[in-house]
mmCIF file of C-alpha atoms in Angstrom:
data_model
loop_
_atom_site.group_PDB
_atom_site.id
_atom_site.type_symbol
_atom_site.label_atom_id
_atom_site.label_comp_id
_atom_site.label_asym_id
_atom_site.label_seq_id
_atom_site.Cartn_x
_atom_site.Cartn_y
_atom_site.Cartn_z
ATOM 1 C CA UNK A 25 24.010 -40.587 -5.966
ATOM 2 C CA UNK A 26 21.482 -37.695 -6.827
ATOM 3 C CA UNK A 27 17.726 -37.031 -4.419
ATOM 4 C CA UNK A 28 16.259 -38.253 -7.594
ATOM 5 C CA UNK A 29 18.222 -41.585 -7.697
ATOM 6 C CA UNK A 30 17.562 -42.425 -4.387
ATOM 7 C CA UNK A 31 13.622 -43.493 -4.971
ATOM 8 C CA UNK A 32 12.875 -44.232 -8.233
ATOM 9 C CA UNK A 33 9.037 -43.830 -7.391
ATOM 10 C CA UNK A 34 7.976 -40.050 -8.272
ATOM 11 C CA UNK A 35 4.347 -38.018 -7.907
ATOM 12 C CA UNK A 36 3.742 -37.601 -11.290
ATOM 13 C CA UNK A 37 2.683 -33.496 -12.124
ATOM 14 C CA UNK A 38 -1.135 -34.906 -13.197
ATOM 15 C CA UNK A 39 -1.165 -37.036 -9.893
ATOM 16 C CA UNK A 40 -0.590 -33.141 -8.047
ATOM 17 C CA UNK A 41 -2.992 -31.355 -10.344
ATOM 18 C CA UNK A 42 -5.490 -33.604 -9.644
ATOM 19 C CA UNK A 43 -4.927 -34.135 -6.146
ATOM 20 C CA UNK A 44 -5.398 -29.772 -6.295
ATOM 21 C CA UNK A 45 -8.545 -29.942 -8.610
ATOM 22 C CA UNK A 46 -10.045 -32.353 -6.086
ATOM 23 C CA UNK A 47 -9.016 -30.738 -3.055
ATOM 24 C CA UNK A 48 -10.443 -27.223 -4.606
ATOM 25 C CA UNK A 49 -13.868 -29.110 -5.300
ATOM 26 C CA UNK A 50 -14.402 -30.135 -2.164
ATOM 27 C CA UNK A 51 -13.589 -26.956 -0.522
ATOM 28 C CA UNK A 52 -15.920 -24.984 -2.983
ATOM 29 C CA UNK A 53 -18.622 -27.927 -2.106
ATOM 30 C CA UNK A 54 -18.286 -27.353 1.637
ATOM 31 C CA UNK A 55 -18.159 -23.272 1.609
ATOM 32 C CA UNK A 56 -20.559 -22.451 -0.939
ATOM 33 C CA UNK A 57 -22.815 -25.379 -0.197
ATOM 34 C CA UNK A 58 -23.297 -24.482 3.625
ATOM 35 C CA UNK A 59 -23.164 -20.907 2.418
ATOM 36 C CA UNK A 60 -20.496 -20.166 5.113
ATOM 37 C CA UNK A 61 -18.250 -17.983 3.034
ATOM 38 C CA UNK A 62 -16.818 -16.991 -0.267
ATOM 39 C CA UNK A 63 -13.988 -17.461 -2.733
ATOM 40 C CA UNK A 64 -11.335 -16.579 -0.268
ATOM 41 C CA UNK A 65 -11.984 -19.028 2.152
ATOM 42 C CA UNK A 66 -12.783 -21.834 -0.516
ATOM 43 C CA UNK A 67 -9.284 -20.977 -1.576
ATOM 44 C CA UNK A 68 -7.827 -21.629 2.135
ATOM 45 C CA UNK A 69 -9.431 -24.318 2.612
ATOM 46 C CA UNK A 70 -8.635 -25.842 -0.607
ATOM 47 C CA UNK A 71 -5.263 -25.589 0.058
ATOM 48 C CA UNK A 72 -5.520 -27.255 3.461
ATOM 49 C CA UNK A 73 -7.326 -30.269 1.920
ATOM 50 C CA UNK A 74 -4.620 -30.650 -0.995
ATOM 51 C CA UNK A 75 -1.764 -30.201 1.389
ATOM 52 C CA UNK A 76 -3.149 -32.881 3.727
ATOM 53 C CA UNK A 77 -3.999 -35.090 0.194
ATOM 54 C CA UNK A 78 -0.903 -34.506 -0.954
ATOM 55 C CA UNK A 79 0.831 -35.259 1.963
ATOM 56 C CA UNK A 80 -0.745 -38.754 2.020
ATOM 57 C CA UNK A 81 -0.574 -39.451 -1.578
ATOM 58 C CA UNK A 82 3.380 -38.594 -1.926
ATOM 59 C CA UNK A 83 3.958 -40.830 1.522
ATOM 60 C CA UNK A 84 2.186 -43.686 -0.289
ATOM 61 C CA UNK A 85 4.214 -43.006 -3.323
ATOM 62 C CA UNK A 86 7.258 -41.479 -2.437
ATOM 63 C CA UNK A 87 7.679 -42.195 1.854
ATOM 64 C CA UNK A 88 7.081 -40.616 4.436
ATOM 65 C CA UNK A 89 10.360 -38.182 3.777
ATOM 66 C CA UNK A 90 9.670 -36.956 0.402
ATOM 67 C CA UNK A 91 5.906 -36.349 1.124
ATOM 68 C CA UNK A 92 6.981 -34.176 3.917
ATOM 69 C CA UNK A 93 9.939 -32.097 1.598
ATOM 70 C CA UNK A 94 7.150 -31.859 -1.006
ATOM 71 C CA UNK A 95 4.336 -30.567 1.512
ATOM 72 C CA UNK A 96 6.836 -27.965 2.899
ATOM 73 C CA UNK A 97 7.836 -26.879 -0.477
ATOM 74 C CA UNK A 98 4.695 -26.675 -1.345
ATOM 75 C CA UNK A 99 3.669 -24.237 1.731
ATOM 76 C CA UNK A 100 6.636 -22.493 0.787
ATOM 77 C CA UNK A 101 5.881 -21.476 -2.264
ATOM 78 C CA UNK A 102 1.899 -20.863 -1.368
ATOM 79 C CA UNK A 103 3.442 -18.184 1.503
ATOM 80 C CA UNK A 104 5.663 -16.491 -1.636
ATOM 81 C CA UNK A 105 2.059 -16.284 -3.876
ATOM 82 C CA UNK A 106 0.264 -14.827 -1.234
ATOM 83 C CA UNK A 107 3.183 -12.079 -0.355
ATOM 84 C CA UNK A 108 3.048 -11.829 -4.013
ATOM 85 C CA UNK A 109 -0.458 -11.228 -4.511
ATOM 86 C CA UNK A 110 -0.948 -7.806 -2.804
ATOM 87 C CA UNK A 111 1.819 -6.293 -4.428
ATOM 88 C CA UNK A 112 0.114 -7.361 -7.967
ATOM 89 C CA UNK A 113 -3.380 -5.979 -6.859
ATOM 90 C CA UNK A 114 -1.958 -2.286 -6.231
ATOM 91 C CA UNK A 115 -0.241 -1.940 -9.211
ATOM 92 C CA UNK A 116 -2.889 -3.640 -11.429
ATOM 93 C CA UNK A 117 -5.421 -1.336 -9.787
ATOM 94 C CA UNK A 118 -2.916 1.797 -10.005
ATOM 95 C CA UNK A 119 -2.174 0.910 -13.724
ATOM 96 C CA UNK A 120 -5.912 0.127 -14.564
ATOM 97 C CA UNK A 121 -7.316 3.358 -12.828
ATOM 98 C CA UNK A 122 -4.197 5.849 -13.192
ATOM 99 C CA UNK A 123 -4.298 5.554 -17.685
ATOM 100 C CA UNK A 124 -7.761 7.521 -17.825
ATOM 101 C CA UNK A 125 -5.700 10.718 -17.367
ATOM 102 C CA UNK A 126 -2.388 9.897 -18.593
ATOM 103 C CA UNK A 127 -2.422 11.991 -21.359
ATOM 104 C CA UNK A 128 0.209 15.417 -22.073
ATOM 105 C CA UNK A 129 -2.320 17.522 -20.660
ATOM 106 C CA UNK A 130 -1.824 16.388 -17.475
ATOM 107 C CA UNK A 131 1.807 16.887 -16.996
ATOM 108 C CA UNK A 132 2.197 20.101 -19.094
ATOM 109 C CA UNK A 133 -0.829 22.101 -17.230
ATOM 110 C CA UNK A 134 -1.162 22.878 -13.405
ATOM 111 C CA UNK A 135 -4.586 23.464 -11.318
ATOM 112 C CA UNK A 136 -4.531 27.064 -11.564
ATOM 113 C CA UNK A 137 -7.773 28.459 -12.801
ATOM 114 C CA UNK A 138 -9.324 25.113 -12.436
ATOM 115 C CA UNK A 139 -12.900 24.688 -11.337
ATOM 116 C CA UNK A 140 -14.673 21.511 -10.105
ATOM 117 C CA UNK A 141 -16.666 21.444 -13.475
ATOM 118 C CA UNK A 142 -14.036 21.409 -15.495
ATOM 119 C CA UNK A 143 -12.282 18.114 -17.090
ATOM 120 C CA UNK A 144 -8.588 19.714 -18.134
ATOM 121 C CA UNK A 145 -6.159 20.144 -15.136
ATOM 122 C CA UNK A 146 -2.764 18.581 -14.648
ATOM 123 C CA UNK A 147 -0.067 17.743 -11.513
ATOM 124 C CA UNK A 148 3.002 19.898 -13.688
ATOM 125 C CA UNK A 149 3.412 21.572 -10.715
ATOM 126 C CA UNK A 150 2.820 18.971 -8.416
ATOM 127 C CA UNK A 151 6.073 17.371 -10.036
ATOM 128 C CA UNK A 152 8.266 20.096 -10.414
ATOM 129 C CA UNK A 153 7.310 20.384 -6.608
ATOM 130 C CA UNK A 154 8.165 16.860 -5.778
ATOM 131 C CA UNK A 155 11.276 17.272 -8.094
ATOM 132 C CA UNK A 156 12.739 19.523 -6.043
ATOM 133 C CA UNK A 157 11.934 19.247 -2.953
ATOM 134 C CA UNK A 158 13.056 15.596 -2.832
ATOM 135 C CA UNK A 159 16.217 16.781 -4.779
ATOM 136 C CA UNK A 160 17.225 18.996 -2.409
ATOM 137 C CA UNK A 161 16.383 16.857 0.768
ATOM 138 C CA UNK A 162 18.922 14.322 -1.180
ATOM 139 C CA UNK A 163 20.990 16.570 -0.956
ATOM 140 C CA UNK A 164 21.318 17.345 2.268
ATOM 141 C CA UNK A 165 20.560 13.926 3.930
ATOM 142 C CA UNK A 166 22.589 11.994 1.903
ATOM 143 C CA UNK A 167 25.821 13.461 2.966
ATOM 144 C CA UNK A 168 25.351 13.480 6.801
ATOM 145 C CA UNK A 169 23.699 10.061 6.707
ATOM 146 C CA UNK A 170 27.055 8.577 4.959
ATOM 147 C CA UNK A 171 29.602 10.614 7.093
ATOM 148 C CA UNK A 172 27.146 9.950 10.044
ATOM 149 C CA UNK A 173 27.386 5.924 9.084
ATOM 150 C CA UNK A 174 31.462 6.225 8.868
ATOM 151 C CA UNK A 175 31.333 7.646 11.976
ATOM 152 C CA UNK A 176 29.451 4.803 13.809
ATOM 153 C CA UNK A 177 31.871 2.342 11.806
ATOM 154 C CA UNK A 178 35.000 3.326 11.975
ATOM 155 C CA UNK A 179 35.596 6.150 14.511
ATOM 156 C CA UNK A 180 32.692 5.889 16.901
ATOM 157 C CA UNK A 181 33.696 4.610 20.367
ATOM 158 C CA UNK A 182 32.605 5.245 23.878
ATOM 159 C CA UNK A 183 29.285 6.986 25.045
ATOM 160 C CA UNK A 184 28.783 9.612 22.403
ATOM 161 C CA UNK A 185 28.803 6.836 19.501
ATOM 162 C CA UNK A 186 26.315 4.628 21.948
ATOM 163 C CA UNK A 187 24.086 7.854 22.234
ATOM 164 C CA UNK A 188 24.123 8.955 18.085
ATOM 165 C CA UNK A 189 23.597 5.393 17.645
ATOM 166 C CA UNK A 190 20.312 5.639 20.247
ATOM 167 C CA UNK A 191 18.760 8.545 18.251
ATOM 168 C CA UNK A 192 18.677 7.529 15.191
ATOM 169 C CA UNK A 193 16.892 4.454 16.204
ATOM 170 C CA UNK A 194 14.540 7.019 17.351
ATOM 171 C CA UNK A 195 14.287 9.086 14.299
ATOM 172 C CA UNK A 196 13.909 6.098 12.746
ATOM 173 C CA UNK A 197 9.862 5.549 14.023
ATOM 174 C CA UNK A 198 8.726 9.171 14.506
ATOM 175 C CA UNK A 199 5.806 9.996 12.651
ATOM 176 C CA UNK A 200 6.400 12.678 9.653
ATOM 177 C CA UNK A 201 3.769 14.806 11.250
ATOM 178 C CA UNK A 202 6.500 15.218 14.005
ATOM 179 C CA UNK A 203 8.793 16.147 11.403
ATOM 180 C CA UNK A 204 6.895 18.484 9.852
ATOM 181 C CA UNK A 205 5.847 20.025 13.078
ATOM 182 C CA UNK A 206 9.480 20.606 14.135
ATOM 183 C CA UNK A 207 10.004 21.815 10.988
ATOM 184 C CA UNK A 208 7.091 24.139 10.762
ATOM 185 C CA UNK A 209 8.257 25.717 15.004
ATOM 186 C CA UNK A 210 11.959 25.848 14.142
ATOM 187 C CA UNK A 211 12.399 27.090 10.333
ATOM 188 C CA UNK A 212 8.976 28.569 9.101
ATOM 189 C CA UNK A 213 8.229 29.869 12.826
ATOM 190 C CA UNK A 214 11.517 31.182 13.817
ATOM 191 C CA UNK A 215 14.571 31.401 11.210
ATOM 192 C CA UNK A 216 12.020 32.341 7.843
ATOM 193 C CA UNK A 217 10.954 35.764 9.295
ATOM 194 C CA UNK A 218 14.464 37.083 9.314
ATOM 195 C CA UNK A 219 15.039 37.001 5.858
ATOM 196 C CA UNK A 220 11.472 37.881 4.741
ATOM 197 C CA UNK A 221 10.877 41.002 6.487
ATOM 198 C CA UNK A 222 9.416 39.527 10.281
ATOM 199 C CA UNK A 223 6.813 37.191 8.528
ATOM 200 C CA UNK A 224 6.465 33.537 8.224
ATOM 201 C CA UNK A 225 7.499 31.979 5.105
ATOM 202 C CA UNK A 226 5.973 28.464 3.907
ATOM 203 C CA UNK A 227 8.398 27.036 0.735
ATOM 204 C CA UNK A 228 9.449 24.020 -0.594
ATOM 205 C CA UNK A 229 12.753 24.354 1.003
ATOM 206 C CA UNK A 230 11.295 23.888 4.567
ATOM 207 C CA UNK A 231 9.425 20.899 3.022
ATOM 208 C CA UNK A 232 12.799 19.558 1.997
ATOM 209 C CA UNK A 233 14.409 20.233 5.009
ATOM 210 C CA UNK A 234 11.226 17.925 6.717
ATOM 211 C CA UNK A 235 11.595 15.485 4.373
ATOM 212 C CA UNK A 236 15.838 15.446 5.259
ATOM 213 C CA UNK A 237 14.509 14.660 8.641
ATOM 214 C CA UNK A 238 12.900 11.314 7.666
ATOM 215 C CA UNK A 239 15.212 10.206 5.569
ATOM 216 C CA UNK A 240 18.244 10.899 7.227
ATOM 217 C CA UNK A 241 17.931 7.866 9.952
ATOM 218 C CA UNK A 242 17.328 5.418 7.456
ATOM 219 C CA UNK A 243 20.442 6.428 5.349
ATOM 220 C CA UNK A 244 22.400 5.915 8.770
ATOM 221 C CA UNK A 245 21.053 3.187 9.826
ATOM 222 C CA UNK A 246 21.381 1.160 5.775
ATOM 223 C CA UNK A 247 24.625 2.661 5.375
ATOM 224 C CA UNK A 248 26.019 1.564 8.571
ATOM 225 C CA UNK A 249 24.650 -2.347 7.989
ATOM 226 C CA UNK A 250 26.835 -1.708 4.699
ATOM 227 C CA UNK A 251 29.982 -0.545 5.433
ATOM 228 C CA UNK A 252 29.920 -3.377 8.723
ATOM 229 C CA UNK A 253 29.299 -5.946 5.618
ATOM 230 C CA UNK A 254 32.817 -4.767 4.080
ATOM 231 C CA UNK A 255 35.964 -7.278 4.642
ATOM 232 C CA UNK A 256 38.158 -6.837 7.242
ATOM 233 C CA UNK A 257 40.972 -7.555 5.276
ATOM 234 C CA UNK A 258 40.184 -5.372 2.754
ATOM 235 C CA UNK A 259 41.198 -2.423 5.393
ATOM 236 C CA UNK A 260 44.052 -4.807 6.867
ATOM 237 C CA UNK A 261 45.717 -4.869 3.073
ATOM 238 C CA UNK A 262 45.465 -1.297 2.338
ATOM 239 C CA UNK A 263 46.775 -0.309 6.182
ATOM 240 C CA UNK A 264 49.661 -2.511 5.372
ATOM 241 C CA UNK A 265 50.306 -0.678 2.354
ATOM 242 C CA UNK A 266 50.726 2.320 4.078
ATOM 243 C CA UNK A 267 47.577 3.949 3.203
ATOM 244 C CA UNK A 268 45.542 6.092 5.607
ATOM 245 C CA UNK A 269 42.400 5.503 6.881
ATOM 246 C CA UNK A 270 40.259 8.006 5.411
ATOM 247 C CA UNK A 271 41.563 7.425 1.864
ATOM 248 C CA UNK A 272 41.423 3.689 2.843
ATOM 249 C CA UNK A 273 37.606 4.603 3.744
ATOM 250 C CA UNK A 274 37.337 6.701 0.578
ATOM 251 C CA UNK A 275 38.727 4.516 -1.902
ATOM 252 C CA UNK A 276 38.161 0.757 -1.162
ATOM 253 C CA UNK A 277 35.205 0.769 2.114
ATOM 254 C CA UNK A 278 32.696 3.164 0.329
ATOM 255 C CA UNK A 279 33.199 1.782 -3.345
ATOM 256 C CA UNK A 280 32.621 -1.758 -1.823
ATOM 257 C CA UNK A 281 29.239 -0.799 0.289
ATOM 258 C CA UNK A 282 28.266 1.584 -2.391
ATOM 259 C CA UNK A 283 25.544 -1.414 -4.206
ATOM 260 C CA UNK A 284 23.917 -1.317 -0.234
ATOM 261 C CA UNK A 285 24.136 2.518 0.248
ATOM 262 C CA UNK A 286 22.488 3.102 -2.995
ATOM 263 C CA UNK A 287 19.564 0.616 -1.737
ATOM 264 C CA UNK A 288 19.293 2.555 1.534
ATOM 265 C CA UNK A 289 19.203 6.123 0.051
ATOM 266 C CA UNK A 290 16.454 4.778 -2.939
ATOM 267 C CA UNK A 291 14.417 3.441 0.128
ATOM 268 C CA UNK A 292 14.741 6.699 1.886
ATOM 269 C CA UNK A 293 13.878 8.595 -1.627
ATOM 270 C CA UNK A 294 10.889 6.624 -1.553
ATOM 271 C CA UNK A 295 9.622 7.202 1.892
ATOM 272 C CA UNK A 296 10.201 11.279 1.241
ATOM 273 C CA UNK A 297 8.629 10.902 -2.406
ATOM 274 C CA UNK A 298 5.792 10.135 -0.686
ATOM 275 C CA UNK A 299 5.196 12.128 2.590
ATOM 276 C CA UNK A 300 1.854 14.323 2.386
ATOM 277 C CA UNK A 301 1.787 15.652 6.300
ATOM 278 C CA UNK A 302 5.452 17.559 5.952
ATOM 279 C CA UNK A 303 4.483 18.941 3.022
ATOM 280 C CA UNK A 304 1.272 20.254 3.581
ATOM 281 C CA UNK A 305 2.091 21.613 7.106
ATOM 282 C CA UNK A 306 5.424 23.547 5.683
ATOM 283 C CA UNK A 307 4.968 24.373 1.638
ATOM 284 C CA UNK A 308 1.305 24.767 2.153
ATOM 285 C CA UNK A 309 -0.056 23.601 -1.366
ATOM 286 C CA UNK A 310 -0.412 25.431 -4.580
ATOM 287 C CA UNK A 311 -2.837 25.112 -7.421
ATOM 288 C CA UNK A 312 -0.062 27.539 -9.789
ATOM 289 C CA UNK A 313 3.479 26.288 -10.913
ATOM 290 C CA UNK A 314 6.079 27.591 -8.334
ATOM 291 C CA UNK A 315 9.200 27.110 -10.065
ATOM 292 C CA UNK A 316 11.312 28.768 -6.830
ATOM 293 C CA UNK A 317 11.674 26.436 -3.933
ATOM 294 C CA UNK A 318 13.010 29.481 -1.119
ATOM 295 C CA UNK A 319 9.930 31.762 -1.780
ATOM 296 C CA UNK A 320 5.977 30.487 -1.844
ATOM 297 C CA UNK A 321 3.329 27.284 -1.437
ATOM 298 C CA UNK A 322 4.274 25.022 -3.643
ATOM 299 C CA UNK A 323 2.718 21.526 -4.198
ATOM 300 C CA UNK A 324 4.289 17.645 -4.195
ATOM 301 C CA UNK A 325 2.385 14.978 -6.095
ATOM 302 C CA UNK A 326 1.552 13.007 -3.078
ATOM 303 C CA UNK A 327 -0.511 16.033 -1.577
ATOM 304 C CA UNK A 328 -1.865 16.343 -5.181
ATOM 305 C CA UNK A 329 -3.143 13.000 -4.785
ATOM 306 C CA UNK A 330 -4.332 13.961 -1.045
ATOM 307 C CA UNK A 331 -5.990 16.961 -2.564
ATOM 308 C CA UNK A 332 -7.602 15.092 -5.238
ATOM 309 C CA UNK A 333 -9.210 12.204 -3.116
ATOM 310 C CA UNK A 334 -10.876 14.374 -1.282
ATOM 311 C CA UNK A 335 -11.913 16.685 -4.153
ATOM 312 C CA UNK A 336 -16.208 16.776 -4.850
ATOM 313 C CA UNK A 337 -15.382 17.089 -8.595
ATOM 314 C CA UNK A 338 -16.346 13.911 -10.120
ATOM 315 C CA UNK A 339 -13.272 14.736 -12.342
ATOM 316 C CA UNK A 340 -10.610 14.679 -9.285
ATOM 317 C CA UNK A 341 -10.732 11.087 -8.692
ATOM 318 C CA UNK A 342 -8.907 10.445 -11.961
ATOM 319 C CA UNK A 343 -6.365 13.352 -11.374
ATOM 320 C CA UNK A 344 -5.590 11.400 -8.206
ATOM 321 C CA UNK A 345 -5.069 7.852 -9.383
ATOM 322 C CA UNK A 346 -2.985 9.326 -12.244
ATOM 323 C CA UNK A 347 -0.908 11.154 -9.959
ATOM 324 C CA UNK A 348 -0.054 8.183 -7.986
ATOM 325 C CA UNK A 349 1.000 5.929 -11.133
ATOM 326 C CA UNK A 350 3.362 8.616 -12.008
ATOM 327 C CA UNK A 351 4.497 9.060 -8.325
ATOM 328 C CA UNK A 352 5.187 5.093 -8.446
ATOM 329 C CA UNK A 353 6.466 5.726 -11.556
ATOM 330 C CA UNK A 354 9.031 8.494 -11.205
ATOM 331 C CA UNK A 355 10.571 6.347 -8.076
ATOM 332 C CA UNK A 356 10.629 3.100 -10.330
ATOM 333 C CA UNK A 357 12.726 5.130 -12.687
ATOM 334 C CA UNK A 358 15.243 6.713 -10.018
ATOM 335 C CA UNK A 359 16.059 3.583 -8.343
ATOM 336 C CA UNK A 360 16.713 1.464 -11.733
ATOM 337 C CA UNK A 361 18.981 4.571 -12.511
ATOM 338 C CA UNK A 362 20.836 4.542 -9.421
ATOM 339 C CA UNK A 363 20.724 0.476 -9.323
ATOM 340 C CA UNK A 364 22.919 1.049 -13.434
ATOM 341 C CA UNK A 365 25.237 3.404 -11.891
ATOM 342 C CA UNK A 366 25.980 1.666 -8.960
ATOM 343 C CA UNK A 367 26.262 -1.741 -10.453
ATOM 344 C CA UNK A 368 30.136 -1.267 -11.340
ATOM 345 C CA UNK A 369 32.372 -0.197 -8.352
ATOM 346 C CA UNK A 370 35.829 1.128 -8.613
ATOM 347 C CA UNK A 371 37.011 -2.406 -7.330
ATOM 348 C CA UNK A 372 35.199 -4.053 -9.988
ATOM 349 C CA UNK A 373 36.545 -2.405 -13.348
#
């Protein structure tokens, strides 16, 4: 016997668009009629009214049961809409403001030479910035973060696992200024004037290495969620085959977590992509194209958009929003890429 066999009575879809037209009337009625509020709240209160008309209607027709599935479904799906909805108004309003300057202009020219007067000016150097500076902080956090996570998993016991564990919940909230502070004392402060003849050195190197900071806790702390996920058995089966554990690690824990540790590492990519405070404090900002990431300011496209926003030229505002869309953009595109290549395993072929 099937739910829908077991009352042969059923709320028919114009009987719940009506009770929702009425409900929305009455709402607009009371809120724009006593002059007590807007759209919004005729919209909350419209769905109040049809939840509690619905509810009554479906208990007359359906009982008391059903009425009460359908009303909870029905706030179920009204909570998913409403998460929804601010997620649709950014990129609606990034997509409808960020096409005025998408043009080849804008990512084949820099701001070098560019005055508040005139219209031309592009972020190429804001994303050969970003390009590299998140490429190398990849590359650096990546690797600790996993062997850091393998650690906690599979050797870490005792007080010195309990106290790596402790601090990278800590990392895990510090503010990126804090990042870029310890950054700017320890690297640009201290180790830079040693190789550049006793003076400080701001490069997009020592923004990478602030951006490594952030992102290294949350690779941890994903990675290590992941590999706990992984079968038992799995490692039972291969020790009793005589394998080792770190080729049991390397071969059949990693390649099952990898889907998870590629999720984790886009997340982190995403946080670093776009960090303004590190950057600005360490790499300083550059209006030119600075191709070498160890020597000189260089620029990142989210303190291009910083920049921008707070530019006077009536010309900047559109420089900004473009510069975000392609910021969204660029991290859209890296995380579908890594997604493809991390959709088939080496247990999975």
């Amino acid at each position: 016997m099937t739910p829908e066999n077991i009352r042969s009575q059923r709320l028919s879809l114009g009987a719940n668009l009506g009770v929702a037209l009425v409900a929305l009337a009455l709402a607009a009625i009371v809120v724009l009629g006593l002059d007590i509020g807007g759209w919004v709240l005729v919209a909350v209160l419209g769905l109040v009214l049809y939840l509690g008309g619905l509810l009554f209607i479906a208990g007359r027709v359906e009982g008391k049961r059903a009425a009460r599935d359908r009303m909870w479904k029905t706030l179920i799906y009204s909570a998913c809409i409403l998460a929804v909805l601010p997620l649709a108004s950014v990129v609606w309003t990034l997509i409808s403001k960020g096409v005025e300057r998408l043009d080849a202009t804008f990512f084949t020219t820099s701001m070098n030479n560019i005055g508040a007067r005139d219209p031309g000016g592009g972020a190429y150097h804001a994303i050969i910035g970003t390009l590299e500076q998140v490429g190398i902080a990849t590359l650096l956090a990546v690797p600790l973060g996993v062997m850091g996570a393998v650690y906690l998993v599979e050797y870490g016991r005792g007080r010195f696992a309990l106290t790596v564990r402790f601090f990278v919940d800590v990392m895990t909230g510090i503010p990126s200024i804090v990042a870029g502070l310890f950054i700017l004392s320890f690297w640009v402060l201290i180790v830079s004037p040693v190789f550049n003849d006793g003076r400080p050195q701001y490069s997009g190197f020592a923004a990478a290495l602030a951006l490594a900071v952030l992102m290294l806790p949350t690779i941890v702390r994903s990675t290590e969620e992941m590999l706990r996920l992984v079968p038992g058995p799995l490692r039972e089966g291969s020790y009793a085959l005589g394998v080792p554990q770190w080729k049991t690690i390397l071969k059949i824990v990693l390649p099952t977590a990898l889907p998870g540790i590629v999720t984790g590492v886009m997340l982190a990519i995403a946080r670093a992509a776009g960090e303004t405070a590190p950057v600005l404090l360490v790499a300083g900002g550059a209006s030119a194209i600075n191709f070498n990431p160890f020597s000189g300011n260089q620029m990142s496209l989210s303190l291009f958009v910083f920049q921008q926003a707070g530019d006077a030229s009536k010309y900047a505002p559109a420089r900004a929003w473009t510069a975000a869309l392609t910021l969204v953009a660029l991290v859209l595109v890296l995380t579908i890429a890594a997604k493809l290549l991390a959709r088939r395993n080496q247990l999975t072929r």
